[in-house]
Amino acid sequence: MEDNALATLDTTTASAIMSAPGGIVRSDCSVWEVVERFLTGPARHVVVVDSAGHYNGVIGTRHLAGLWPLDVKQLKASEVESLGCAAWIALSPDDDLRTCAQTLTEHHLDAVPVLDAEARVIGVVTARDITRAIADAPNQRQRIWQE
């Protein structure tokens, strides 16, 4: 890997590449509400917070795949926190790009929330955000493929 790419991994921070959360839900909302968000919008994940706005975890489409077949009545009666949100998986604004990538890879996620000092969500880092940061690194040579 070129020096510029390595420098990008070490100097680019989560706060520099994060995007707005695709959706935020409270931990006491129903699983059905999350399903509806996925069905009606482009989000592939939603951030779960408690009543005070503190981070409780992230729910992705993979969480819901394990509930198949979907029983609407049961989903409306189940709270989202019953899905087992991983509240310990999060980034700080100063985490470098390498840490961001390792966190997504190690936990098989496509989005990880970035939290402030009070554990409030200030953004999310997605696999796309990481790819974009590497692709936009200065002085990267583009390879031209020939047949």
mmCIF file with all atom_site columns, C-alpha atoms in Angstrom:
data_model
loop_
_atom_site.group_PDB
_atom_site.id
_atom_site.type_symbol
_atom_site.label_atom_id
_atom_site.label_alt_id
_atom_site.label_comp_id
_atom_site.label_asym_id
_atom_site.label_entity_id
_atom_site.label_seq_id
_atom_site.pdbx_PDB_ins_code
_atom_site.Cartn_x
_atom_site.Cartn_y
_atom_site.Cartn_z
_atom_site.occupancy
_atom_site.B_iso_or_equiv
_atom_site.pdbx_formal_charge
_atom_site.auth_seq_id
_atom_site.auth_comp_id
_atom_site.auth_asym_id
_atom_site.auth_atom_id
_atom_site.pdbx_PDB_model_num
ATOM 1   C CA . MET A 1 1   ? 0.000   0.000   0.000   1.00 0.00 ? 1   MET A CA 1
ATOM 2   C CA . GLU A 1 2   ? 1.319   3.432   -0.846  1.00 0.00 ? 2   GLU A CA 1
ATOM 3   C CA . ASP A 1 3   ? 2.408   5.889   1.840   1.00 0.00 ? 3   ASP A CA 1
ATOM 4   C CA . ASN A 1 4   ? -0.513  8.222   1.053   1.00 0.00 ? 4   ASN A CA 1
ATOM 5   C CA . ALA A 1 5   ? -3.029  5.438   1.613   1.00 0.00 ? 5   ALA A CA 1
ATOM 6   C CA . LEU A 1 6   ? -1.389  4.502   4.918   1.00 0.00 ? 6   LEU A CA 1
ATOM 7   C CA . ALA A 1 7   ? -1.412  8.149   5.996   1.00 0.00 ? 7   ALA A CA 1
ATOM 8   C CA . THR A 1 8   ? -5.118  8.322   5.148   1.00 0.00 ? 8   THR A CA 1
ATOM 9   C CA . LEU A 1 9   ? -5.796  5.324   7.394   1.00 0.00 ? 9   LEU A CA 1
ATOM 10  C CA . ASP A 1 10  ? -3.963  6.930   10.304  1.00 0.00 ? 10  ASP A CA 1
ATOM 11  C CA . THR A 1 11  ? -4.995  10.583  9.969   1.00 0.00 ? 11  THR A CA 1
ATOM 12  C CA . THR A 1 12  ? -8.601  10.514  8.775   1.00 0.00 ? 12  THR A CA 1
ATOM 13  C CA . THR A 1 13  ? -11.027 10.418  11.704  1.00 0.00 ? 13  THR A CA 1
ATOM 14  C CA . ALA A 1 14  ? -14.542 9.093   12.173  1.00 0.00 ? 14  ALA A CA 1
ATOM 15  C CA . SER A 1 15  ? -15.857 12.635  12.549  1.00 0.00 ? 15  SER A CA 1
ATOM 16  C CA . ALA A 1 16  ? -14.382 13.549  9.155   1.00 0.00 ? 16  ALA A CA 1
ATOM 17  C CA . ILE A 1 17  ? -16.109 10.749  7.243   1.00 0.00 ? 17  ILE A CA 1
ATOM 18  C CA . MET A 1 18  ? -19.305 10.079  9.216   1.00 0.00 ? 18  MET A CA 1
ATOM 19  C CA . SER A 1 19  ? -22.719 10.640  7.730   1.00 0.00 ? 19  SER A CA 1
ATOM 20  C CA . ALA A 1 20  ? -26.091 11.368  9.285   1.00 0.00 ? 20  ALA A CA 1
ATOM 21  C CA . PRO A 1 21  ? -27.856 8.345   10.772  1.00 0.00 ? 21  PRO A CA 1
ATOM 22  C CA . GLY A 1 22  ? -30.298 6.722   8.357   1.00 0.00 ? 22  GLY A CA 1
ATOM 23  C CA . GLY A 1 23  ? -32.844 6.575   11.136  1.00 0.00 ? 23  GLY A CA 1
ATOM 24  C CA . ILE A 1 24  ? -33.124 6.720   14.904  1.00 0.00 ? 24  ILE A CA 1
ATOM 25  C CA . VAL A 1 25  ? -35.690 4.826   16.980  1.00 0.00 ? 25  VAL A CA 1
ATOM 26  C CA . ARG A 1 26  ? -36.288 4.550   20.711  1.00 0.00 ? 26  ARG A CA 1
ATOM 27  C CA . SER A 1 27  ? -35.588 1.215   22.360  1.00 0.00 ? 27  SER A CA 1
ATOM 28  C CA . ASP A 1 28  ? -39.226 0.863   23.381  1.00 0.00 ? 28  ASP A CA 1
ATOM 29  C CA . CYS A 1 29  ? -40.605 1.141   19.831  1.00 0.00 ? 29  CYS A CA 1
ATOM 30  C CA . SER A 1 30  ? -41.923 -2.021  18.216  1.00 0.00 ? 30  SER A CA 1
ATOM 31  C CA . VAL A 1 31  ? -39.879 -4.200  15.912  1.00 0.00 ? 31  VAL A CA 1
ATOM 32  C CA . TRP A 1 32  ? -42.648 -3.618  13.349  1.00 0.00 ? 32  TRP A CA 1
ATOM 33  C CA . GLU A 1 33  ? -41.800 0.119   13.298  1.00 0.00 ? 33  GLU A CA 1
ATOM 34  C CA . VAL A 1 34  ? -38.234 -0.788  12.313  1.00 0.00 ? 34  VAL A CA 1
ATOM 35  C CA . VAL A 1 35  ? -39.485 -3.179  9.618   1.00 0.00 ? 35  VAL A CA 1
ATOM 36  C CA . GLU A 1 36  ? -41.663 -0.382  8.218   1.00 0.00 ? 36  GLU A CA 1
ATOM 37  C CA . ARG A 1 37  ? -38.656 1.979   8.066   1.00 0.00 ? 37  ARG A CA 1
ATOM 38  C CA . PHE A 1 38  ? -36.707 -0.575  6.066   1.00 0.00 ? 38  PHE A CA 1
ATOM 39  C CA . LEU A 1 39  ? -39.632 -1.266  3.739   1.00 0.00 ? 39  LEU A CA 1
ATOM 40  C CA . THR A 1 40  ? -40.481 2.375   3.055   1.00 0.00 ? 40  THR A CA 1
ATOM 41  C CA . GLY A 1 41  ? -37.074 4.033   2.874   1.00 0.00 ? 41  GLY A CA 1
ATOM 42  C CA . PRO A 1 42  ? -33.485 3.602   1.771   1.00 0.00 ? 42  PRO A CA 1
ATOM 43  C CA . ALA A 1 43  ? -32.085 2.889   5.268   1.00 0.00 ? 43  ALA A CA 1
ATOM 44  C CA . ARG A 1 44  ? -30.197 -0.355  5.829   1.00 0.00 ? 44  ARG A CA 1
ATOM 45  C CA . HIS A 1 45  ? -29.773 0.301   9.535   1.00 0.00 ? 45  HIS A CA 1
ATOM 46  C CA . VAL A 1 46  ? -31.361 2.286   12.349  1.00 0.00 ? 46  VAL A CA 1
ATOM 47  C CA . VAL A 1 47  ? -29.753 3.568   15.517  1.00 0.00 ? 47  VAL A CA 1
ATOM 48  C CA . VAL A 1 48  ? -31.499 2.666   18.760  1.00 0.00 ? 48  VAL A CA 1
ATOM 49  C CA . VAL A 1 49  ? -31.516 5.159   21.660  1.00 0.00 ? 49  VAL A CA 1
ATOM 50  C CA . ASP A 1 50  ? -33.128 5.175   25.095  1.00 0.00 ? 50  ASP A CA 1
ATOM 51  C CA . SER A 1 51  ? -35.668 7.726   26.306  1.00 0.00 ? 51  SER A CA 1
ATOM 52  C CA . ALA A 1 52  ? -32.834 10.133  27.248  1.00 0.00 ? 52  ALA A CA 1
ATOM 53  C CA . GLY A 1 53  ? -31.295 9.889   23.772  1.00 0.00 ? 53  GLY A CA 1
ATOM 54  C CA . HIS A 1 54  ? -28.328 7.708   24.812  1.00 0.00 ? 54  HIS A CA 1
ATOM 55  C CA . TYR A 1 55  ? -27.101 5.077   22.374  1.00 0.00 ? 55  TYR A CA 1
ATOM 56  C CA . ASN A 1 56  ? -28.395 1.515   22.877  1.00 0.00 ? 56  ASN A CA 1
ATOM 57  C CA . GLY A 1 57  ? -27.272 -0.155  19.663  1.00 0.00 ? 57  GLY A CA 1
ATOM 58  C CA . VAL A 1 58  ? -27.805 -0.433  15.949  1.00 0.00 ? 58  VAL A CA 1
ATOM 59  C CA . ILE A 1 59  ? -30.253 -2.651  14.079  1.00 0.00 ? 59  ILE A CA 1
ATOM 60  C CA . GLY A 1 60  ? -29.567 -3.727  10.522  1.00 0.00 ? 60  GLY A CA 1
ATOM 61  C CA . THR A 1 61  ? -31.547 -5.670  7.990   1.00 0.00 ? 61  THR A CA 1
ATOM 62  C CA . ARG A 1 62  ? -29.612 -8.795  9.025   1.00 0.00 ? 62  ARG A CA 1
ATOM 63  C CA . HIS A 1 63  ? -31.203 -8.639  12.489  1.00 0.00 ? 63  HIS A CA 1
ATOM 64  C CA . LEU A 1 64  ? -34.616 -8.861  10.894  1.00 0.00 ? 64  LEU A CA 1
ATOM 65  C CA . ALA A 1 65  ? -33.661 -11.665 8.525   1.00 0.00 ? 65  ALA A CA 1
ATOM 66  C CA . GLY A 1 66  ? -33.368 -13.947 11.562  1.00 0.00 ? 66  GLY A CA 1
ATOM 67  C CA . LEU A 1 67  ? -37.027 -13.303 12.403  1.00 0.00 ? 67  LEU A CA 1
ATOM 68  C CA . TRP A 1 68  ? -38.287 -14.834 9.155   1.00 0.00 ? 68  TRP A CA 1
ATOM 69  C CA . PRO A 1 69  ? -41.083 -15.670 8.603   1.00 0.00 ? 69  PRO A CA 1
ATOM 70  C CA . LEU A 1 70  ? -42.370 -12.316 9.796   1.00 0.00 ? 70  LEU A CA 1
ATOM 71  C CA . ASP A 1 71  ? -45.398 -12.494 12.089  1.00 0.00 ? 71  ASP A CA 1
ATOM 72  C CA . VAL A 1 72  ? -46.793 -8.948  12.036  1.00 0.00 ? 72  VAL A CA 1
ATOM 73  C CA . LYS A 1 73  ? -48.750 -9.391  15.263  1.00 0.00 ? 73  LYS A CA 1
ATOM 74  C CA . GLN A 1 74  ? -45.664 -10.593 17.135  1.00 0.00 ? 74  GLN A CA 1
ATOM 75  C CA . LEU A 1 75  ? -43.468 -7.867  15.603  1.00 0.00 ? 75  LEU A CA 1
ATOM 76  C CA . LYS A 1 76  ? -45.913 -5.181  16.738  1.00 0.00 ? 76  LYS A CA 1
ATOM 77  C CA . ALA A 1 77  ? -45.870 -6.601  20.282  1.00 0.00 ? 77  ALA A CA 1
ATOM 78  C CA . SER A 1 78  ? -42.054 -6.930  20.532  1.00 0.00 ? 78  SER A CA 1
ATOM 79  C CA . GLU A 1 79  ? -39.847 -4.009  21.508  1.00 0.00 ? 79  GLU A CA 1
ATOM 80  C CA . VAL A 1 80  ? -36.797 -3.337  19.369  1.00 0.00 ? 80  VAL A CA 1
ATOM 81  C CA . GLU A 1 81  ? -34.429 -3.868  22.310  1.00 0.00 ? 81  GLU A CA 1
ATOM 82  C CA . SER A 1 82  ? -35.492 -7.545  22.275  1.00 0.00 ? 82  SER A CA 1
ATOM 83  C CA . LEU A 1 83  ? -33.398 -7.938  19.111  1.00 0.00 ? 83  LEU A CA 1
ATOM 84  C CA . GLY A 1 84  ? -30.208 -7.677  21.155  1.00 0.00 ? 84  GLY A CA 1
ATOM 85  C CA . CYS A 1 85  ? -28.691 -4.362  20.134  1.00 0.00 ? 85  CYS A CA 1
ATOM 86  C CA . ALA A 1 86  ? -24.924 -4.324  20.657  1.00 0.00 ? 86  ALA A CA 1
ATOM 87  C CA . ALA A 1 87  ? -24.543 -1.130  22.691  1.00 0.00 ? 87  ALA A CA 1
ATOM 88  C CA . TRP A 1 88  ? -20.812 -1.662  23.193  1.00 0.00 ? 88  TRP A CA 1
ATOM 89  C CA . ILE A 1 89  ? -20.085 -1.364  19.464  1.00 0.00 ? 89  ILE A CA 1
ATOM 90  C CA . ALA A 1 90  ? -19.501 2.313   18.742  1.00 0.00 ? 90  ALA A CA 1
ATOM 91  C CA . LEU A 1 91  ? -16.844 4.769   17.624  1.00 0.00 ? 91  LEU A CA 1
ATOM 92  C CA . SER A 1 92  ? -15.570 8.022   19.058  1.00 0.00 ? 92  SER A CA 1
ATOM 93  C CA . PRO A 1 93  ? -15.138 11.090  16.832  1.00 0.00 ? 93  PRO A CA 1
ATOM 94  C CA . ASP A 1 94  ? -11.328 10.796  17.036  1.00 0.00 ? 94  ASP A CA 1
ATOM 95  C CA . ASP A 1 95  ? -11.075 7.126   16.016  1.00 0.00 ? 95  ASP A CA 1
ATOM 96  C CA . ASP A 1 96  ? -8.966  6.766   12.880  1.00 0.00 ? 96  ASP A CA 1
ATOM 97  C CA . LEU A 1 97  ? -10.086 5.241   9.601   1.00 0.00 ? 97  LEU A CA 1
ATOM 98  C CA . ARG A 1 98  ? -8.293  1.972   10.362  1.00 0.00 ? 98  ARG A CA 1
ATOM 99  C CA . THR A 1 99  ? -10.255 1.594   13.637  1.00 0.00 ? 99  THR A CA 1
ATOM 100 C CA . CYS A 1 100 ? -13.492 2.377   11.805  1.00 0.00 ? 100 CYS A CA 1
ATOM 101 C CA . ALA A 1 101 ? -12.809 -0.299  9.193   1.00 0.00 ? 101 ALA A CA 1
ATOM 102 C CA . GLN A 1 102 ? -11.730 -2.872  11.778  1.00 0.00 ? 102 GLN A CA 1
ATOM 103 C CA . THR A 1 103 ? -14.869 -2.272  13.838  1.00 0.00 ? 103 THR A CA 1
ATOM 104 C CA . LEU A 1 104 ? -17.190 -2.788  10.882  1.00 0.00 ? 104 LEU A CA 1
ATOM 105 C CA . THR A 1 105 ? -15.267 -5.873  9.729   1.00 0.00 ? 105 THR A CA 1
ATOM 106 C CA . GLU A 1 106 ? -14.896 -7.566  13.114  1.00 0.00 ? 106 GLU A CA 1
ATOM 107 C CA . HIS A 1 107 ? -18.577 -7.185  13.971  1.00 0.00 ? 107 HIS A CA 1
ATOM 108 C CA . HIS A 1 108 ? -19.932 -7.883  10.450  1.00 0.00 ? 108 HIS A CA 1
ATOM 109 C CA . LEU A 1 109 ? -21.728 -4.529  10.285  1.00 0.00 ? 109 LEU A CA 1
ATOM 110 C CA . ASP A 1 110 ? -22.286 -2.003  7.538   1.00 0.00 ? 110 ASP A CA 1
ATOM 111 C CA . ALA A 1 111 ? -22.719 0.937   9.931   1.00 0.00 ? 111 ALA A CA 1
ATOM 112 C CA . VAL A 1 112 ? -21.331 1.905   13.337  1.00 0.00 ? 112 VAL A CA 1
ATOM 113 C CA . PRO A 1 113 ? -22.526 4.947   15.300  1.00 0.00 ? 113 PRO A CA 1
ATOM 114 C CA . VAL A 1 114 ? -20.150 7.710   16.369  1.00 0.00 ? 114 VAL A CA 1
ATOM 115 C CA . LEU A 1 115 ? -20.866 8.881   19.914  1.00 0.00 ? 115 LEU A CA 1
ATOM 116 C CA . ASP A 1 116 ? -20.069 12.053  21.832  1.00 0.00 ? 116 ASP A CA 1
ATOM 117 C CA . ALA A 1 117 ? -18.804 12.030  25.439  1.00 0.00 ? 117 ALA A CA 1
ATOM 118 C CA . GLU A 1 118 ? -22.389 11.661  26.740  1.00 0.00 ? 118 GLU A CA 1
ATOM 119 C CA . ALA A 1 119 ? -23.043 8.559   24.576  1.00 0.00 ? 119 ALA A CA 1
ATOM 120 C CA . ARG A 1 120 ? -25.308 10.473  22.206  1.00 0.00 ? 120 ARG A CA 1
ATOM 121 C CA . VAL A 1 121 ? -25.212 9.640   18.504  1.00 0.00 ? 121 VAL A CA 1
ATOM 122 C CA . ILE A 1 122 ? -23.578 12.371  16.413  1.00 0.00 ? 122 ILE A CA 1
ATOM 123 C CA . GLY A 1 123 ? -23.293 10.357  13.196  1.00 0.00 ? 123 GLY A CA 1
ATOM 124 C CA . VAL A 1 124 ? -22.590 6.942   11.701  1.00 0.00 ? 124 VAL A CA 1
ATOM 125 C CA . VAL A 1 125 ? -19.664 5.537   9.776   1.00 0.00 ? 125 VAL A CA 1
ATOM 126 C CA . THR A 1 126 ? -20.722 3.184   7.002   1.00 0.00 ? 126 THR A CA 1
ATOM 127 C CA . ALA A 1 127 ? -18.719 0.884   4.759   1.00 0.00 ? 127 ALA A CA 1
ATOM 128 C CA . ARG A 1 128 ? -19.459 3.343   1.954   1.00 0.00 ? 128 ARG A CA 1
ATOM 129 C CA . ASP A 1 129 ? -18.013 6.239   4.004   1.00 0.00 ? 129 ASP A CA 1
ATOM 130 C CA . ILE A 1 130 ? -14.774 4.305   4.471   1.00 0.00 ? 130 ILE A CA 1
ATOM 131 C CA . THR A 1 131 ? -14.552 3.358   0.802   1.00 0.00 ? 131 THR A CA 1
ATOM 132 C CA . ARG A 1 132 ? -15.168 6.978   -0.211  1.00 0.00 ? 132 ARG A CA 1
ATOM 133 C CA . ALA A 1 133 ? -12.438 8.258   2.147   1.00 0.00 ? 133 ALA A CA 1
ATOM 134 C CA . ILE A 1 134 ? -9.881  5.847   0.697   1.00 0.00 ? 134 ILE A CA 1
ATOM 135 C CA . ALA A 1 135 ? -10.949 6.558   -2.885  1.00 0.00 ? 135 ALA A CA 1
ATOM 136 C CA . ASP A 1 136 ? -10.648 10.308  -2.259  1.00 0.00 ? 136 ASP A CA 1
ATOM 137 C CA . ALA A 1 137 ? -7.184  10.073  -0.685  1.00 0.00 ? 137 ALA A CA 1
ATOM 138 C CA . PRO A 1 138 ? -4.790  12.512  -2.367  1.00 0.00 ? 138 PRO A CA 1
ATOM 139 C CA . ASN A 1 139 ? -2.330  11.395  -5.035  1.00 0.00 ? 139 ASN A CA 1
ATOM 140 C CA . GLN A 1 140 ? -3.838  7.978   -5.523  1.00 0.00 ? 140 GLN A CA 1
ATOM 141 C CA . ARG A 1 141 ? -2.943  6.457   -8.850  1.00 0.00 ? 141 ARG A CA 1
ATOM 142 C CA . GLN A 1 142 ? -5.817  5.039   -10.813 1.00 0.00 ? 142 GLN A CA 1
ATOM 143 C CA . ARG A 1 143 ? -5.109  1.820   -12.582 1.00 0.00 ? 143 ARG A CA 1
ATOM 144 C CA . ILE A 1 144 ? -6.206  1.594   -16.186 1.00 0.00 ? 144 ILE A CA 1
ATOM 145 C CA . TRP A 1 145 ? -7.308  -1.886  -17.103 1.00 0.00 ? 145 TRP A CA 1
ATOM 146 C CA . GLN A 1 146 ? -6.644  -3.099  -20.591 1.00 0.00 ? 146 GLN A CA 1
ATOM 147 C CA . GLU A 1 147 ? -8.089  -6.138  -22.259 1.00 0.00 ? 147 GLU A CA 1
#
